[in-house]
mmCIF file with all atom_site columns, C-alpha atoms in Angstrom:
data_model
loop_
_atom_site.group_PDB
_atom_site.id
_atom_site.type_symbol
_atom_site.label_atom_id
_atom_site.label_alt_id
_atom_site.label_comp_id
_atom_site.label_asym_id
_atom_site.label_entity_id
_atom_site.label_seq_id
_atom_site.pdbx_PDB_ins_code
_atom_site.Cartn_x
_atom_site.Cartn_y
_atom_site.Cartn_z
_atom_site.occupancy
_atom_site.B_iso_or_equiv
_atom_site.pdbx_formal_charge
_atom_site.auth_seq_id
_atom_site.auth_comp_id
_atom_site.auth_asym_id
_atom_site.auth_atom_id
_atom_site.pdbx_PDB_model_num
ATOM 1   C CA . MET R 1 1   ? 7.508   12.034  4.243   1.00 68.00 ? 1   MET R CA 1
ATOM 2   C CA . VAL R 1 2   ? 11.048  13.184  3.529   1.00 85.00 ? 2   VAL R CA 1
ATOM 3   C CA . LEU R 1 3   ? 13.918  10.700  3.504   1.00 89.00 ? 3   LEU R CA 1
ATOM 4   C CA . THR R 1 4   ? 16.400  10.980  6.363   1.00 89.00 ? 4   THR R CA 1
ATOM 5   C CA . TYR R 1 5   ? 20.052  11.632  5.573   1.00 90.00 ? 5   TYR R CA 1
ATOM 6   C CA . LEU R 1 6   ? 20.927  7.951   6.094   1.00 90.00 ? 6   LEU R CA 1
ATOM 7   C CA . GLU R 1 7   ? 18.016  6.794   3.928   1.00 91.00 ? 7   GLU R CA 1
ATOM 8   C CA . LYS R 1 8   ? 19.268  9.067   1.152   1.00 92.00 ? 8   LYS R CA 1
ATOM 9   C CA . GLU R 1 9   ? 22.770  7.577   1.447   1.00 94.00 ? 9   GLU R CA 1
ATOM 10  C CA . ASN R 1 10  ? 21.603  3.945   1.404   1.00 94.00 ? 10  ASN R CA 1
ATOM 11  C CA . ILE R 1 11  ? 20.915  1.978   -1.771  1.00 95.00 ? 11  ILE R CA 1
ATOM 12  C CA . GLY R 1 12  ? 19.936  -1.287  -0.125  1.00 95.00 ? 12  GLY R CA 1
ATOM 13  C CA . LEU R 1 13  ? 20.376  -3.783  2.662   1.00 95.00 ? 13  LEU R CA 1
ATOM 14  C CA . ILE R 1 14  ? 22.876  -6.332  3.895   1.00 95.00 ? 14  ILE R CA 1
ATOM 15  C CA . LEU R 1 15  ? 21.337  -9.535  5.230   1.00 95.00 ? 15  LEU R CA 1
ATOM 16  C CA . HIS R 1 16  ? 23.215  -11.790 7.652   1.00 95.00 ? 16  HIS R CA 1
ATOM 17  C CA . LEU R 1 17  ? 21.779  -15.282 7.296   1.00 95.00 ? 17  LEU R CA 1
ATOM 18  C CA . ASP R 1 18  ? 22.459  -18.847 8.316   1.00 95.00 ? 18  ASP R CA 1
ATOM 19  C CA . ASP R 1 19  ? 22.749  -21.640 5.746   1.00 96.00 ? 19  ASP R CA 1
ATOM 20  C CA . ASP R 1 20  ? 19.073  -22.664 5.915   1.00 96.00 ? 20  ASP R CA 1
ATOM 21  C CA . GLU R 1 21  ? 17.802  -19.094 5.527   1.00 96.00 ? 21  GLU R CA 1
ATOM 22  C CA . TYR R 1 22  ? 20.112  -18.585 2.562   1.00 96.00 ? 22  TYR R CA 1
ATOM 23  C CA . LEU R 1 23  ? 18.939  -21.749 0.814   1.00 96.00 ? 23  LEU R CA 1
ATOM 24  C CA . LYS R 1 24  ? 15.320  -20.716 1.339   1.00 95.00 ? 24  LYS R CA 1
ATOM 25  C CA . LEU R 1 25  ? 16.032  -17.225 -0.060  1.00 95.00 ? 25  LEU R CA 1
ATOM 26  C CA . ARG R 1 26  ? 17.735  -18.670 -3.150  1.00 95.00 ? 26  ARG R CA 1
ATOM 27  C CA . SER R 1 27  ? 15.004  -21.197 -3.876  1.00 93.00 ? 27  SER R CA 1
ATOM 28  C CA . SER R 1 28  ? 12.015  -18.902 -3.270  1.00 94.00 ? 28  SER R CA 1
ATOM 29  C CA . TRP R 1 29  ? 13.517  -15.656 -4.645  1.00 95.00 ? 29  TRP R CA 1
ATOM 30  C CA . GLU R 1 30  ? 12.130  -13.764 -1.625  1.00 95.00 ? 30  GLU R CA 1
ATOM 31  C CA . PHE R 1 31  ? 12.876  -13.125 2.045   1.00 95.00 ? 31  PHE R CA 1
ATOM 32  C CA . LYS R 1 32  ? 10.973  -11.725 5.032   1.00 93.00 ? 32  LYS R CA 1
ATOM 33  C CA . LEU R 1 33  ? 13.091  -9.060  6.669   1.00 92.00 ? 33  LEU R CA 1
ATOM 34  C CA . PRO R 1 34  ? 13.894  -9.652  10.336  1.00 88.00 ? 34  PRO R CA 1
ATOM 35  C CA . GLU R 1 35  ? 13.523  -6.936  12.953  1.00 84.00 ? 35  GLU R CA 1
ATOM 36  C CA . GLY R 1 36  ? 16.199  -4.268  13.008  1.00 83.00 ? 36  GLY R CA 1
ATOM 37  C CA . TYR R 1 37  ? 15.744  -2.987  9.472   1.00 87.00 ? 37  TYR R CA 1
ATOM 38  C CA . ASP R 1 38  ? 13.862  0.206   10.226  1.00 84.00 ? 38  ASP R CA 1
ATOM 39  C CA . PHE R 1 39  ? 13.250  2.537   7.321   1.00 88.00 ? 39  PHE R CA 1
ATOM 40  C CA . SER R 1 40  ? 10.423  4.575   5.879   1.00 87.00 ? 40  SER R CA 1
ATOM 41  C CA . PHE R 1 41  ? 8.047   3.490   3.140   1.00 86.00 ? 41  PHE R CA 1
ATOM 42  C CA . GLU R 1 42  ? 9.699   6.004   0.795   1.00 90.00 ? 42  GLU R CA 1
ATOM 43  C CA . ALA R 1 43  ? 13.126  4.512   1.514   1.00 90.00 ? 43  ALA R CA 1
ATOM 44  C CA . MET R 1 44  ? 11.756  1.035   0.870   1.00 90.00 ? 44  MET R CA 1
ATOM 45  C CA . LEU R 1 45  ? 10.698  2.130   -2.612  1.00 89.00 ? 45  LEU R CA 1
ATOM 46  C CA . LYS R 1 46  ? 14.168  3.589   -3.208  1.00 93.00 ? 46  LYS R CA 1
ATOM 47  C CA . TYR R 1 47  ? 16.192  0.544   -2.096  1.00 94.00 ? 47  TYR R CA 1
ATOM 48  C CA . ARG R 1 48  ? 17.046  -1.683  -5.086  1.00 96.00 ? 48  ARG R CA 1
ATOM 49  C CA . TYR R 1 49  ? 19.770  -4.035  -3.839  1.00 97.00 ? 49  TYR R CA 1
ATOM 50  C CA . VAL R 1 50  ? 20.507  -6.639  -1.169  1.00 97.00 ? 50  VAL R CA 1
ATOM 51  C CA . ALA R 1 51  ? 23.863  -8.177  -0.331  1.00 96.00 ? 51  ALA R CA 1
ATOM 52  C CA . VAL R 1 52  ? 23.791  -11.471 1.548   1.00 96.00 ? 52  VAL R CA 1
ATOM 53  C CA . ALA R 1 53  ? 26.414  -12.791 3.938   1.00 95.00 ? 53  ALA R CA 1
ATOM 54  C CA . VAL R 1 54  ? 26.299  -16.286 5.417   1.00 95.00 ? 54  VAL R CA 1
ATOM 55  C CA . ASN R 1 55  ? 28.469  -16.995 8.458   1.00 91.00 ? 55  ASN R CA 1
ATOM 56  C CA . ASP R 1 56  ? 30.457  -13.785 7.849   1.00 89.00 ? 56  ASP R CA 1
ATOM 57  C CA . GLU R 1 57  ? 31.135  -14.691 4.222   1.00 92.00 ? 57  GLU R CA 1
ATOM 58  C CA . TRP R 1 58  ? 29.697  -12.849 1.227   1.00 94.00 ? 58  TRP R CA 1
ATOM 59  C CA . LYS R 1 59  ? 27.459  -15.101 -0.862  1.00 96.00 ? 59  LYS R CA 1
ATOM 60  C CA . VAL R 1 60  ? 25.379  -13.073 -3.276  1.00 96.00 ? 60  VAL R CA 1
ATOM 61  C CA . ILE R 1 61  ? 24.329  -9.619  -4.433  1.00 97.00 ? 61  ILE R CA 1
ATOM 62  C CA . ALA R 1 62  ? 20.678  -9.412  -5.439  1.00 97.00 ? 62  ALA R CA 1
ATOM 63  C CA . GLU R 1 63  ? 18.479  -6.928  -7.250  1.00 97.00 ? 63  GLU R CA 1
ATOM 64  C CA . ILE R 1 64  ? 15.071  -6.172  -5.742  1.00 96.00 ? 64  ILE R CA 1
ATOM 65  C CA . SER R 1 65  ? 12.094  -6.416  -8.069  1.00 94.00 ? 65  SER R CA 1
ATOM 66  C CA . ASP R 1 66  ? 9.285   -5.837  -5.560  1.00 93.00 ? 66  ASP R CA 1
ATOM 67  C CA . TRP R 1 67  ? 8.346   -5.418  -1.940  1.00 92.00 ? 67  TRP R CA 1
ATOM 68  C CA . ARG R 1 68  ? 5.408   -7.036  -0.203  1.00 89.00 ? 68  ARG R CA 1
ATOM 69  C CA . LEU R 1 69  ? 3.918   -5.545  2.966   1.00 86.00 ? 69  LEU R CA 1
ATOM 70  C CA . SER R 1 70  ? 1.761   -7.624  5.269   1.00 79.00 ? 70  SER R CA 1
ATOM 71  C CA . ALA R 1 71  ? -1.158  -5.916  6.966   1.00 73.00 ? 71  ALA R CA 1
ATOM 72  C CA . ILE R 1 72  ? -1.623  -8.968  9.182   1.00 72.00 ? 72  ILE R CA 1
ATOM 73  C CA . GLU R 1 73  ? 1.911   -9.233  10.543  1.00 60.00 ? 73  GLU R CA 1
ATOM 74  C CA . SER R 1 74  ? 2.081   -5.557  11.561  1.00 68.00 ? 74  SER R CA 1
ATOM 75  C CA . GLY R 1 75  ? 3.818   -4.390  8.419   1.00 75.00 ? 75  GLY R CA 1
ATOM 76  C CA . GLN R 1 76  ? 6.152   -7.354  7.898   1.00 85.00 ? 76  GLN R CA 1
ATOM 77  C CA . ARG R 1 77  ? 8.271   -6.549  4.839   1.00 90.00 ? 77  ARG R CA 1
ATOM 78  C CA . THR R 1 78  ? 9.159   -9.191  2.293   1.00 93.00 ? 78  THR R CA 1
ATOM 79  C CA . VAL R 1 79  ? 11.694  -8.440  -0.392  1.00 94.00 ? 79  VAL R CA 1
ATOM 80  C CA . ILE R 1 80  ? 11.282  -10.147 -3.772  1.00 94.00 ? 80  ILE R CA 1
ATOM 81  C CA . PHE R 1 81  ? 14.346  -10.584 -5.963  1.00 96.00 ? 81  PHE R CA 1
ATOM 82  C CA . SER R 1 82  ? 14.810  -10.453 -9.735  1.00 95.00 ? 82  SER R CA 1
ATOM 83  C CA . LYS R 1 83  ? 18.562  -11.229 -10.042 1.00 96.00 ? 83  LYS R CA 1
ATOM 84  C CA . PHE R 1 84  ? 21.343  -12.961 -8.104  1.00 96.00 ? 84  PHE R CA 1
ATOM 85  C CA . SER R 1 85  ? 25.053  -12.494 -8.678  1.00 96.00 ? 85  SER R CA 1
ATOM 86  C CA . GLU R 1 86  ? 27.715  -14.521 -6.914  1.00 95.00 ? 86  GLU R CA 1
ATOM 87  C CA . ARG R 1 87  ? 30.389  -12.038 -8.047  1.00 94.00 ? 87  ARG R CA 1
ATOM 88  C CA . VAL R 1 88  ? 31.023  -10.619 -4.580  1.00 94.00 ? 88  VAL R CA 1
ATOM 89  C CA . TYR R 1 89  ? 34.795  -10.182 -4.650  1.00 93.00 ? 89  TYR R CA 1
ATOM 90  C CA . LEU R 1 90  ? 34.766  -6.395  -5.120  1.00 92.00 ? 90  LEU R CA 1
ATOM 91  C CA . LEU R 1 91  ? 32.126  -6.005  -2.424  1.00 92.00 ? 91  LEU R CA 1
ATOM 92  C CA . SER R 1 92  ? 34.245  -8.091  -0.063  1.00 91.00 ? 92  SER R CA 1
ATOM 93  C CA . LEU R 1 93  ? 37.096  -5.634  -0.620  1.00 90.00 ? 93  LEU R CA 1
ATOM 94  C CA . ALA R 1 94  ? 34.831  -2.625  -0.041  1.00 90.00 ? 94  ALA R CA 1
ATOM 95  C CA . ILE R 1 95  ? 33.242  -4.058  3.115   1.00 88.00 ? 95  ILE R CA 1
ATOM 96  C CA . SER R 1 96  ? 35.790  -6.286  4.788   1.00 79.00 ? 96  SER R CA 1
ATOM 97  C CA . LYS R 1 97  ? 35.824  -4.973  8.353   1.00 80.00 ? 97  LYS R CA 1
ATOM 98  C CA . ASN R 1 98  ? 33.030  -5.337  10.882  1.00 79.00 ? 98  ASN R CA 1
ATOM 99  C CA . LEU R 1 99  ? 30.860  -7.191  8.400   1.00 82.00 ? 99  LEU R CA 1
ATOM 100 C CA . LYS R 1 100 ? 28.349  -8.240  11.081  1.00 84.00 ? 100 LYS R CA 1
ATOM 101 C CA . GLU R 1 101 ? 27.810  -4.609  12.103  1.00 86.00 ? 101 GLU R CA 1
ATOM 102 C CA . ASN R 1 102 ? 26.857  -3.477  8.593   1.00 90.00 ? 102 ASN R CA 1
ATOM 103 C CA . ILE R 1 103 ? 23.218  -3.759  7.542   1.00 92.00 ? 103 ILE R CA 1
ATOM 104 C CA . TRP R 1 104 ? 23.122  -1.123  4.782   1.00 93.00 ? 104 TRP R CA 1
ATOM 105 C CA . LEU R 1 105 ? 24.566  -0.781  1.303   1.00 95.00 ? 105 LEU R CA 1
ATOM 106 C CA . HIS R 1 106 ? 25.652  2.813   0.659   1.00 93.00 ? 106 HIS R CA 1
ATOM 107 C CA . ASN R 1 107 ? 25.927  5.021   -2.420  1.00 94.00 ? 107 ASN R CA 1
ATOM 108 C CA . SER R 1 108 ? 29.699  4.494   -2.317  1.00 93.00 ? 108 SER R CA 1
ATOM 109 C CA . GLN R 1 109 ? 29.100  0.797   -3.138  1.00 94.00 ? 109 GLN R CA 1
ATOM 110 C CA . LYS R 1 110 ? 26.590  1.403   -5.944  1.00 95.00 ? 110 LYS R CA 1
ATOM 111 C CA . GLU R 1 111 ? 29.064  0.989   -8.810  1.00 95.00 ? 111 GLU R CA 1
ATOM 112 C CA . ILE R 1 112 ? 30.378  -2.281  -7.351  1.00 94.00 ? 112 ILE R CA 1
ATOM 113 C CA . VAL R 1 113 ? 26.860  -3.661  -6.922  1.00 95.00 ? 113 VAL R CA 1
ATOM 114 C CA . GLU R 1 114 ? 25.744  -2.651  -10.414 1.00 95.00 ? 114 GLU R CA 1
ATOM 115 C CA . LYS R 1 115 ? 28.870  -4.140  -12.037 1.00 93.00 ? 115 LYS R CA 1
ATOM 116 C CA . SER R 1 116 ? 28.244  -7.420  -10.242 1.00 93.00 ? 116 SER R CA 1
ATOM 117 C CA . LEU R 1 117 ? 24.654  -7.599  -11.455 1.00 94.00 ? 117 LEU R CA 1
ATOM 118 C CA . ILE R 1 118 ? 25.434  -7.027  -15.147 1.00 92.00 ? 118 ILE R CA 1
ATOM 119 C CA . ASP R 1 119 ? 27.906  -9.888  -15.261 1.00 85.00 ? 119 ASP R CA 1
ATOM 120 C CA . GLU R 1 120 ? 27.019  -12.681 -17.686 1.00 84.00 ? 120 GLU R CA 1
ATOM 121 C CA . SER R 1 121 ? 26.880  -15.225 -14.860 1.00 89.00 ? 121 SER R CA 1
ATOM 122 C CA . THR R 1 122 ? 24.067  -13.327 -13.107 1.00 92.00 ? 122 THR R CA 1
ATOM 123 C CA . LEU R 1 123 ? 20.996  -15.469 -12.534 1.00 92.00 ? 123 LEU R CA 1
ATOM 124 C CA . VAL R 1 124 ? 17.741  -13.848 -13.639 1.00 93.00 ? 124 VAL R CA 1
ATOM 125 C CA . ARG R 1 125 ? 14.495  -14.963 -12.042 1.00 92.00 ? 125 ARG R CA 1
ATOM 126 C CA . PRO R 1 126 ? 12.531  -17.120 -14.461 1.00 86.00 ? 126 PRO R CA 1
ATOM 127 C CA . CYS R 1 127 ? 9.081   -15.914 -15.479 1.00 80.00 ? 127 CYS R CA 1
ATOM 128 C CA . PRO R 1 128 ? 6.363   -17.750 -13.596 1.00 72.00 ? 128 PRO R CA 1
ATOM 129 C CA . LEU R 1 129 ? 4.257   -20.093 -15.658 1.00 66.00 ? 129 LEU R CA 1
ATOM 130 C CA . PRO R 1 130 ? 0.714   -18.873 -16.167 1.00 72.00 ? 130 PRO R CA 1
ATOM 131 C CA . PRO R 1 131 ? -1.866  -20.902 -14.281 1.00 72.00 ? 131 PRO R CA 1
ATOM 132 C CA . SER R 1 132 ? -3.452  -23.565 -16.422 1.00 81.00 ? 132 SER R CA 1
ATOM 133 C CA . LEU R 1 133 ? -6.629  -25.528 -15.866 1.00 81.00 ? 133 LEU R CA 1
ATOM 134 C CA . ASP R 1 134 ? -8.283  -28.290 -17.818 1.00 84.00 ? 134 ASP R CA 1
ATOM 135 C CA . PHE R 1 135 ? -11.965 -27.861 -18.743 1.00 86.00 ? 135 PHE R CA 1
ATOM 136 C CA . GLU R 1 136 ? -13.249 -29.632 -15.611 1.00 87.00 ? 136 GLU R CA 1
ATOM 137 C CA . GLU R 1 137 ? -11.060 -27.553 -13.286 1.00 88.00 ? 137 GLU R CA 1
ATOM 138 C CA . ALA R 1 138 ? -12.048 -24.376 -15.125 1.00 87.00 ? 138 ALA R CA 1
ATOM 139 C CA . SER R 1 139 ? -15.755 -25.256 -14.834 1.00 88.00 ? 139 SER R CA 1
ATOM 140 C CA . ARG R 1 140 ? -15.411 -25.869 -11.089 1.00 90.00 ? 140 ARG R CA 1
ATOM 141 C CA . ALA R 1 141 ? -13.466 -22.609 -10.640 1.00 87.00 ? 141 ALA R CA 1
ATOM 142 C CA . VAL R 1 142 ? -16.117 -20.586 -12.506 1.00 88.00 ? 142 VAL R CA 1
ATOM 143 C CA . ALA R 1 143 ? -18.882 -22.345 -10.554 1.00 88.00 ? 143 ALA R CA 1
ATOM 144 C CA . ARG R 1 144 ? -17.201 -21.509 -7.215  1.00 89.00 ? 144 ARG R CA 1
ATOM 145 C CA . ARG R 1 145 ? -16.708 -17.895 -8.263  1.00 84.00 ? 145 ARG R CA 1
ATOM 146 C CA . TYR R 1 146 ? -20.347 -17.384 -9.216  1.00 86.00 ? 146 TYR R CA 1
ATOM 147 C CA . GLY R 1 147 ? -21.922 -19.691 -6.640  1.00 89.00 ? 147 GLY R CA 1
ATOM 148 C CA . VAL R 1 148 ? -23.496 -22.126 -9.084  1.00 91.00 ? 148 VAL R CA 1
ATOM 149 C CA . SER R 1 149 ? -23.181 -25.829 -9.785  1.00 91.00 ? 149 SER R CA 1
ATOM 150 C CA . ALA R 1 150 ? -20.376 -26.916 -12.113 1.00 89.00 ? 150 ALA R CA 1
ATOM 151 C CA . ASP R 1 151 ? -23.070 -28.621 -14.213 1.00 91.00 ? 151 ASP R CA 1
ATOM 152 C CA . GLN R 1 152 ? -24.413 -25.178 -15.063 1.00 92.00 ? 152 GLN R CA 1
ATOM 153 C CA . VAL R 1 153 ? -21.095 -23.962 -16.483 1.00 91.00 ? 153 VAL R CA 1
ATOM 154 C CA . GLN R 1 154 ? -20.341 -24.474 -20.148 1.00 90.00 ? 154 GLN R CA 1
ATOM 155 C CA . ILE R 1 155 ? -16.949 -23.490 -21.513 1.00 86.00 ? 155 ILE R CA 1
ATOM 156 C CA . SER R 1 156 ? -16.272 -23.254 -25.220 1.00 83.00 ? 156 SER R CA 1
ATOM 157 C CA . ILE R 1 157 ? -13.429 -21.918 -27.309 1.00 80.00 ? 157 ILE R CA 1
ATOM 158 C CA . HIS R 1 158 ? -14.094 -19.950 -30.471 1.00 74.00 ? 158 HIS R CA 1
ATOM 159 C CA . ARG R 1 159 ? -11.609 -18.748 -33.006 1.00 69.00 ? 159 ARG R CA 1
ATOM 160 C CA . LEU R 1 160 ? -12.340 -15.262 -34.230 1.00 64.00 ? 160 LEU R CA 1
ATOM 161 C CA . ALA R 1 161 ? -11.538 -14.617 -37.856 1.00 57.00 ? 161 ALA R CA 1
ATOM 162 C CA . HIS R 1 162 ? -10.322 -11.032 -38.058 1.00 55.00 ? 162 HIS R CA 1
ATOM 163 C CA . GLY R 1 163 ? -10.796 -9.195  -41.311 1.00 52.00 ? 163 GLY R CA 1
ATOM 164 C CA . VAL R 1 164 ? -13.179 -11.767 -42.767 1.00 49.00 ? 164 VAL R CA 1
ATOM 165 C CA . ARG R 1 165 ? -16.768 -10.806 -43.490 1.00 48.00 ? 165 ARG R CA 1
ATOM 166 C CA . ALA R 1 166 ? -19.541 -13.290 -43.854 1.00 47.00 ? 166 ALA R CA 1
ATOM 167 C CA . GLU R 1 167 ? -21.522 -12.721 -47.031 1.00 50.00 ? 167 GLU R CA 1
ATOM 168 C CA . SER R 1 168 ? -25.102 -13.797 -47.433 1.00 43.00 ? 168 SER R CA 1
#
């Protein structure tokens, strides 16, 4: 599918949230888009930024790391963020009128958005900790996966010595 003219001109979205929605977005680093944000799959892949306003006041500019589509909720789109910048002053100058009516970030705002996100105060999403299990939990997990009793699972750790040959 070919991008429409407007999809080509847009670089991201503007979200209008209440305080609770904003706090949830900041703590979870993701947000389910409400209705009204209609764009193609190709445009979704192109959009990299989100600006957030709370009660008609700019709060944050965010960089998108991923999108999640739900097959269950008829294509519900969830945006996942990698960075947050509270440096919104220049954006507030660029979009100061009819803030509520704007739901798109345009190419003309790209430089402002990018400058905000390279600022030293930008928050970068921490890397998630890898899942960790103790031996009992690991045995139960393997047993569930293969449909056997946990008593039948034996886990051992071996250190491989690279470059060492055993001589007889």
